[in-house]
């Protein structure tokens, strides 16, 4: 199970704090995510990681709609982003929104930090732990968040697609 909490942050302020915890930069990603319309609590996306020449098809089931912190996720690497998008369209899936971001991925033990500058939305930090013990994972996330000076008021519970739709006025 993927457990994550998303925070609104300022990249320039939070990045040195993440590094100060001893987290190591794993890699950078320039991402383009095409989301398809599915009824909540399901998500379907095709992701292009432009700078790494990789693409992924991902299905997520949100286990806690509204908070959007608990996900049952299935993901597979695909060889061709554009063809995968076209296959889904031909199967009847409708394109919903496109999310573009520049992401820095840090790791500290079992914790992953995904620091993202999202086009037209701003800066976000997802703190993620993969675990079956949901409560333990959330405690670990909040322990780290507090060390970074983050609190509940910094949480952004909405999905990127929701934020994009709001910005577009839909």
XYZ file of N, CA and C in Angstrom:
510
model
N 0.847 -1.171 0.000
C 0.000 0.000 0.000
C 0.897 1.241 0.000
N 0.525 2.187 -0.848
C 1.254 3.451 -0.918
C 0.559 4.453 0.006
N 1.296 4.933 0.988
C 0.771 5.935 1.918
C 1.563 7.211 1.677
N 0.867 8.318 1.414
C 1.567 9.577 1.175
C 0.722 10.739 1.664
N 1.419 11.796 2.047
C 0.768 13.045 2.421
C 1.404 14.129 1.566
N 0.536 14.938 0.930
C 1.004 16.011 0.048
C 0.907 17.337 0.783
N 1.997 18.112 0.706
C 2.078 19.417 1.358
C 2.338 20.493 0.306
N 1.758 21.663 0.512
C 2.132 22.847 -0.277
C 3.386 23.411 0.371
N 4.400 23.642 -0.443
C 5.687 24.111 0.071
C 6.268 25.140 -0.889
N 7.408 25.682 -0.498
C 8.232 26.490 -1.412
C 9.506 25.690 -1.632
N 9.744 25.301 -2.870
C 10.856 24.426 -3.216
C 12.169 24.923 -2.632
N 12.446 26.211 -2.792
C 13.727 26.765 -2.345
C 13.894 26.686 -0.832
N 12.790 26.704 -0.078
C 12.870 26.646 1.383
C 12.947 25.216 1.903
N 12.180 24.305 1.288
C 12.071 22.954 1.850
C 13.224 22.045 1.419
N 13.776 22.300 0.233
C 14.834 21.421 -0.277
C 16.029 21.331 0.672
N 16.563 22.456 1.189
C 17.691 22.332 2.131
C 17.301 21.606 3.423
N 16.043 21.711 3.823
C 15.596 21.012 5.041
C 15.574 19.497 4.810
N 15.115 19.077 3.621
C 15.106 17.644 3.287
C 16.535 17.117 3.288
N 17.425 17.855 2.644
C 18.827 17.443 2.600
C 19.448 17.455 3.993
N 18.997 18.391 4.840
C 19.491 18.483 6.208
C 19.121 17.280 7.063
N 18.060 16.573 6.688
C 17.684 15.345 7.399
C 18.593 14.173 7.027
N 19.386 14.372 5.977
C 20.245 13.295 5.495
C 19.668 12.566 4.297
N 18.550 13.049 3.770
C 17.960 12.417 2.584
C 18.889 12.630 1.393
N 18.967 11.618 0.564
C 19.851 11.624 -0.603
C 19.006 11.799 -1.866
N 19.445 12.714 -2.743
C 18.765 12.888 -4.023
C 18.966 11.624 -4.852
N 17.863 10.960 -5.163
C 17.903 9.744 -5.962
C 17.977 10.087 -7.446
N 17.075 10.986 -7.880
C 17.041 11.376 -9.284
C 16.048 12.515 -9.498
N 16.107 13.099 -10.683
C 15.155 14.124 -11.114
C 14.298 13.535 -12.216
N 13.066 14.010 -12.295
C 12.163 13.581 -13.356
C 11.431 14.787 -13.925
N 11.330 14.838 -15.241
C 10.474 15.806 -15.911
C 9.293 14.987 -16.413
N 8.129 15.194 -15.786
C 6.982 14.323 -16.008
C 5.850 15.017 -16.745
N 5.180 14.230 -17.562
C 3.918 14.627 -18.161
C 2.947 13.492 -17.868
N 1.883 13.789 -17.141
C 0.881 12.792 -16.777
C -0.411 13.079 -17.524
N -0.912 12.087 -18.240
C -2.225 12.189 -18.873
C -3.175 11.346 -18.028
N -4.152 12.025 -17.413
C -5.162 11.347 -16.605
C -6.414 11.133 -17.443
N -7.056 9.987 -17.220
C -8.284 9.660 -17.923
C -9.457 9.703 -16.949
N -10.628 10.022 -17.492
C -11.838 10.127 -16.681
C -12.275 8.741 -16.222
N -12.291 8.557 -14.929
C -12.812 7.356 -14.294
C -13.617 7.801 -13.088
N -14.626 7.044 -12.707
C -15.357 7.431 -11.506
C -14.475 7.313 -10.263
N -14.656 8.274 -9.363
C -13.936 8.245 -8.096
C -14.356 6.974 -7.365
N -13.492 6.317 -6.673
C -12.146 6.677 -6.225
C -11.023 6.064 -7.065
N -11.224 5.934 -8.362
C -10.224 5.324 -9.221
C -9.453 6.380 -10.016
N -8.190 6.088 -10.292
C -7.353 6.955 -11.121
C -6.674 6.099 -12.180
N -6.588 6.637 -13.382
C -5.878 5.971 -14.469
C -5.032 7.023 -15.167
N -3.724 6.757 -15.261
C -2.847 7.742 -15.896
C -1.765 7.041 -16.696
N -1.266 7.788 -17.687
C -0.068 7.396 -18.409
C 0.942 8.505 -18.145
N 2.119 8.115 -17.681
C 3.166 9.082 -17.322
C 4.349 8.939 -18.266
N 4.777 10.082 -18.775
C 6.022 10.146 -19.549
C 7.064 10.807 -18.642
N 8.196 10.139 -18.456
C 9.320 10.730 -17.739
C 10.312 11.119 -18.838
N 10.161 12.365 -19.274
C 10.850 12.826 -20.484
C 12.358 12.693 -20.399
N 12.947 13.139 -19.308
C 14.406 13.154 -19.210
C 15.014 11.765 -19.056
N 14.212 10.765 -18.689
C 14.726 9.404 -18.532
C 14.293 8.496 -19.680
N 13.450 9.015 -20.584
C 12.996 8.213 -21.711
C 12.162 7.013 -21.301
N 11.342 7.176 -20.265
C 10.529 6.071 -19.750
C 9.068 6.485 -19.712
N 8.188 5.487 -19.681
C 6.751 5.748 -19.593
C 6.099 4.651 -18.765
N 5.010 5.023 -18.073
C 4.332 4.098 -17.165
C 2.820 4.232 -17.296
N 2.135 3.108 -17.177
C 0.680 3.061 -17.078
C 0.365 2.728 -15.629
N -0.459 3.576 -15.007
C -0.741 3.417 -13.573
C -2.235 3.450 -13.308
N -2.689 2.507 -12.486
C -4.059 2.488 -11.968
C -3.952 2.613 -10.459
N -4.734 3.525 -9.901
C -4.763 3.677 -8.443
C -6.204 3.611 -7.958
N -6.373 2.949 -6.827
C -7.652 2.952 -6.125
C -7.420 3.725 -4.829
N -8.126 4.838 -4.686
C -7.989 5.667 -3.481
C -8.766 4.991 -2.361
N -8.086 4.652 -1.295
C -8.705 3.944 -0.177
C -9.343 4.893 0.834
N -9.006 6.184 0.754
C -9.547 7.167 1.706
C -9.945 8.448 0.959
N -10.946 8.370 0.056
C -11.327 9.543 -0.737
C -11.542 10.777 0.152
N -11.080 11.914 -0.355
C -11.183 13.161 0.404
C -9.872 13.527 1.065
N -9.231 12.527 1.665
C -7.903 12.775 2.242
C -6.823 12.450 1.229
N -7.081 11.408 0.416
C -6.165 11.026 -0.663
C -4.747 10.761 -0.164
N -4.667 9.901 0.860
C -3.365 9.531 1.420
C -3.064 8.046 1.264
N -4.093 7.224 1.021
C -3.918 5.771 0.961
C -4.318 5.273 -0.426
N -3.361 4.622 -1.104
C -3.590 4.173 -2.476
C -3.191 2.719 -2.650
N -4.056 1.961 -3.306
C -3.699 0.638 -3.795
C -3.304 0.871 -5.247
N -2.030 0.676 -5.572
C -1.501 1.094 -6.869
C -0.961 -0.089 -7.665
N -1.291 -0.095 -8.951
C -0.713 -1.037 -9.909
C -0.043 -0.210 -10.993
N 1.212 -0.531 -11.291
C 1.938 0.247 -12.284
C 2.798 -0.677 -13.118
N 2.853 -0.374 -14.423
C 3.683 -1.144 -15.330
C 4.392 -0.177 -16.273
N 5.658 -0.471 -16.561
C 6.372 0.344 -17.534
C 5.897 -0.051 -18.923
N 5.689 0.947 -19.776
C 5.269 0.713 -21.158
C 6.359 1.248 -22.082
N 6.418 0.696 -23.288
C 7.501 1.077 -24.195
C 7.211 2.352 -24.970
N 5.940 2.752 -25.070
C 5.605 3.898 -25.902
C 4.460 4.694 -25.274
N 4.763 5.877 -24.790
C 3.776 6.749 -24.136
C 2.610 7.065 -25.062
N 2.906 7.594 -26.265
C 1.853 8.048 -27.174
C 0.934 6.905 -27.601
N 1.502 5.742 -27.869
C 0.687 4.599 -28.274
C -0.196 4.134 -27.126
N 0.324 4.142 -25.916
C -0.472 3.736 -24.756
C -1.652 4.684 -24.567
N -1.407 5.988 -24.691
C -2.499 6.968 -24.596
C -3.531 6.696 -25.685
N -3.083 6.445 -26.892
C -3.998 6.200 -28.013
C -4.813 4.921 -27.803
N -4.188 3.870 -27.307
C -4.915 2.623 -27.018
C -6.040 2.886 -26.033
N -5.744 3.620 -24.966
C -6.769 3.903 -23.956
C -7.918 4.723 -24.551
N -7.587 5.687 -25.405
C -8.626 6.481 -26.064
C -9.496 5.594 -26.957
N -8.871 4.698 -27.708
C -9.630 3.813 -28.594
C -10.484 2.830 -27.820
N -10.081 2.525 -26.593
C -10.889 1.659 -25.727
C -12.057 2.414 -25.091
N -12.124 3.726 -25.330
C -13.250 4.508 -24.834
C -12.957 5.372 -23.630
N -11.726 5.350 -23.143
C -11.374 6.215 -22.021
C -11.209 7.646 -22.529
N -11.766 8.588 -21.787
C -11.666 9.997 -22.175
C -10.551 10.673 -21.393
N -9.746 11.457 -22.127
C -8.684 12.223 -21.490
C -9.315 13.264 -20.576
N -8.806 13.367 -19.368
C -9.340 14.307 -18.383
C -8.446 15.540 -18.303
N -7.278 15.396 -17.697
C -6.353 16.520 -17.563
C -4.917 16.042 -17.800
N -4.066 17.016 -18.079
C -2.632 16.759 -18.210
C -1.922 17.542 -17.109
N -1.043 16.860 -16.408
C -0.269 17.480 -15.330
C 1.204 17.378 -15.714
N 1.888 18.530 -15.711
C 3.318 18.557 -16.013
C 4.073 19.021 -14.776
N 5.165 18.326 -14.488
C 5.932 18.710 -13.304
C 7.400 18.355 -13.453
N 8.198 19.104 -12.687
C 9.627 18.808 -12.536
C 9.765 18.304 -11.109
N 10.250 17.093 -10.972
C 10.261 16.437 -9.657
C 11.676 16.044 -9.266
N 11.980 16.264 -7.984
C 13.223 15.816 -7.363
C 12.835 14.723 -6.371
N 13.429 13.547 -6.518
C 13.092 12.414 -5.661
C 14.252 12.164 -4.702
N 13.946 12.249 -3.400
C 14.927 12.000 -2.339
C 14.510 10.752 -1.569
N 15.486 10.094 -0.984
C 15.204 8.919 -0.156
C 15.946 9.031 1.179
N 15.250 8.591 2.212
C 15.824 8.511 3.552
C 15.245 7.254 4.193
N 15.988 6.155 4.158
C 15.474 4.890 4.676
C 14.236 4.474 3.903
N 13.136 4.262 4.629
C 11.888 3.813 4.008
C 11.015 4.975 3.531
N 11.512 6.192 3.649
C 10.737 7.380 3.288
C 11.219 7.928 1.942
N 10.251 8.225 1.073
C 10.537 8.878 -0.197
C 9.955 10.276 -0.161
N 10.751 11.239 -0.573
C 10.319 12.634 -0.686
C 10.229 12.953 -2.173
N 9.056 13.369 -2.638
C 8.883 13.775 -4.022
C 8.582 15.265 -4.022
N 9.598 16.051 -4.323
C 9.501 17.508 -4.318
C 9.234 17.952 -5.747
N 8.049 18.535 -5.980
C 7.607 18.811 -7.350
C 7.237 20.269 -7.550
N 7.673 20.800 -8.688
C 7.194 22.088 -9.180
C 6.202 21.751 -10.286
N 4.917 21.988 -10.012
C 3.846 21.594 -10.922
C 3.430 22.805 -11.752
N 3.452 22.631 -13.070
C 3.123 23.716 -13.992
C 1.752 24.304 -13.665
N 1.713 25.615 -13.477
C 0.501 26.391 -13.193
C -0.107 26.148 -11.806
N 0.552 25.348 -10.959
C -0.001 25.081 -9.623
C 0.938 25.446 -8.481
N 2.245 25.398 -8.703
C 3.180 25.713 -7.630
C 3.985 24.511 -7.182
N 4.496 24.596 -5.956
C 5.412 23.592 -5.407
C 4.710 22.718 -4.369
N 5.038 21.419 -4.428
C 4.426 20.444 -3.528
C 5.484 19.452 -3.074
N 5.268 18.887 -1.895
C 6.105 17.814 -1.388
C 5.207 16.660 -0.996
N 5.415 15.503 -1.642
C 4.753 14.266 -1.228
C 5.750 13.498 -0.379
N 5.356 13.178 0.836
C 6.165 12.307 1.685
C 5.467 10.962 1.664
N 6.201 9.927 1.251
C 5.599 8.630 0.954
C 6.323 7.501 1.658
N 5.520 6.542 2.123
C 6.045 5.300 2.686
C 5.211 4.170 2.093
N 5.870 3.117 1.626
C 5.184 1.921 1.140
C 5.146 0.936 2.304
N 3.924 0.570 2.749
C 3.804 -0.317 3.906
C 2.395 -0.893 3.976
N 2.278 -2.020 4.649
C 0.955 -2.589 4.909
C 0.362 -2.002 6.205
N 1.246 -1.565 7.105
C 0.819 -0.948 8.364
C 0.541 0.537 8.106
N -0.708 0.850 7.797
C -1.093 2.212 7.425
C -0.832 3.190 8.565
N -1.228 2.827 9.772
C -1.023 3.702 10.918
C 0.446 3.978 11.168
N 1.270 2.951 11.097
C 2.707 3.119 11.290
C 3.327 3.992 10.210
N 2.867 3.797 8.979
C 3.386 4.608 7.870
C 3.024 6.077 8.065
N 1.792 6.349 8.478
C 1.374 7.744 8.695
C 2.149 8.375 9.845
N 2.403 7.602 10.906
C 3.207 8.136 12.016
C 4.613 8.486 11.536
N 5.186 7.620 10.702
C 6.530 7.864 10.166
C 6.534 9.127 9.304
N 5.516 9.277 8.454
C 5.399 10.461 7.593
C 5.301 11.718 8.446
N 4.453 11.697 9.464
C 4.259 12.901 10.278
C 5.473 13.212 11.149
N 6.200 12.181 11.553
C 7.435 12.412 12.303
C 8.420 13.202 11.437
N 8.564 12.773 10.197
C 9.474 13.450 9.267
C 8.941 14.844 8.916
N 7.635 14.953 8.675
C 7.033 16.247 8.315
C 7.290 17.283 9.407
N 7.124 16.879 10.650
C 7.344 17.817 11.764
C 8.797 18.271 11.810
N 9.730 17.365 11.503
C 11.150 17.740 11.474
C 11.424 18.767 10.374
N 10.577 18.766 9.337
C 10.712 19.729 8.242
C 9.947 21.029 8.520
N 9.253 21.076 9.681
C 8.489 22.273 10.018
C 7.117 22.318 9.359
N 6.631 21.167 8.888
C 5.320 21.106 8.234
C 4.258 20.662 9.224
N 3.048 21.185 9.035
C 1.943 20.826 9.910
C 0.689 20.563 9.072
N -0.392 20.253 9.747
C -1.669 19.964 9.086
C -2.105 21.118 8.183
N -1.783 22.346 8.556
C -2.199 23.504 7.737
C -1.492 23.545 6.380
N -0.386 22.826 6.253
C 0.356 22.779 4.992
C -0.119 21.660 4.064
N -1.003 20.792 4.547
C -1.467 19.650 3.767
C -2.352 20.122 2.616
N -2.145 19.515 1.455
C -3.022 19.726 0.297
C -3.692 18.385 -0.004
N -4.950 18.216 0.425
C -5.601 16.919 0.262
C -6.114 16.652 -1.160
N -6.228 17.699 -1.964
C -6.777 17.505 -3.311
C -5.731 16.886 -4.239
N -6.207 16.103 -5.173
C -5.360 15.505 -6.193
C -4.938 16.575 -7.188
N -3.821 16.341 -7.877
C -3.377 17.297 -8.897
C -4.464 17.520 -9.949
N -5.163 16.451 -10.343
C -6.224 16.608 -11.344
C -7.311 17.550 -10.852
N -7.667 17.434 -9.575
C -8.691 18.321 -9.010
C -8.217 19.772 -9.035
N -6.964 19.980 -8.680
C -6.406 21.337 -8.664
C -6.377 21.935 -10.067
N -5.996 21.120 -11.051
C -5.963 21.593 -12.449
C -7.384 21.931 -12.910
N -8.334 21.038 -12.622
C -9.728 21.296 -13.024
C -10.249 22.587 -12.396
N -9.949 22.798 -11.116
C -10.364 24.029 -10.435
C -9.755 25.246 -11.118
N -8.488 25.149 -11.461
C -7.796 26.264 -12.111
C -8.414 26.558 -13.478
N -8.841 25.491 -14.175
C -9.468 25.654 -15.486
C -10.927 26.118 -15.362
N -11.470 26.102 -14.138
C -12.839 26.549 -13.925
C -13.886 25.496 -14.182
N -13.480 24.219 -14.142
C -14.454 23.129 -14.353
C -14.880 22.565 -13.027
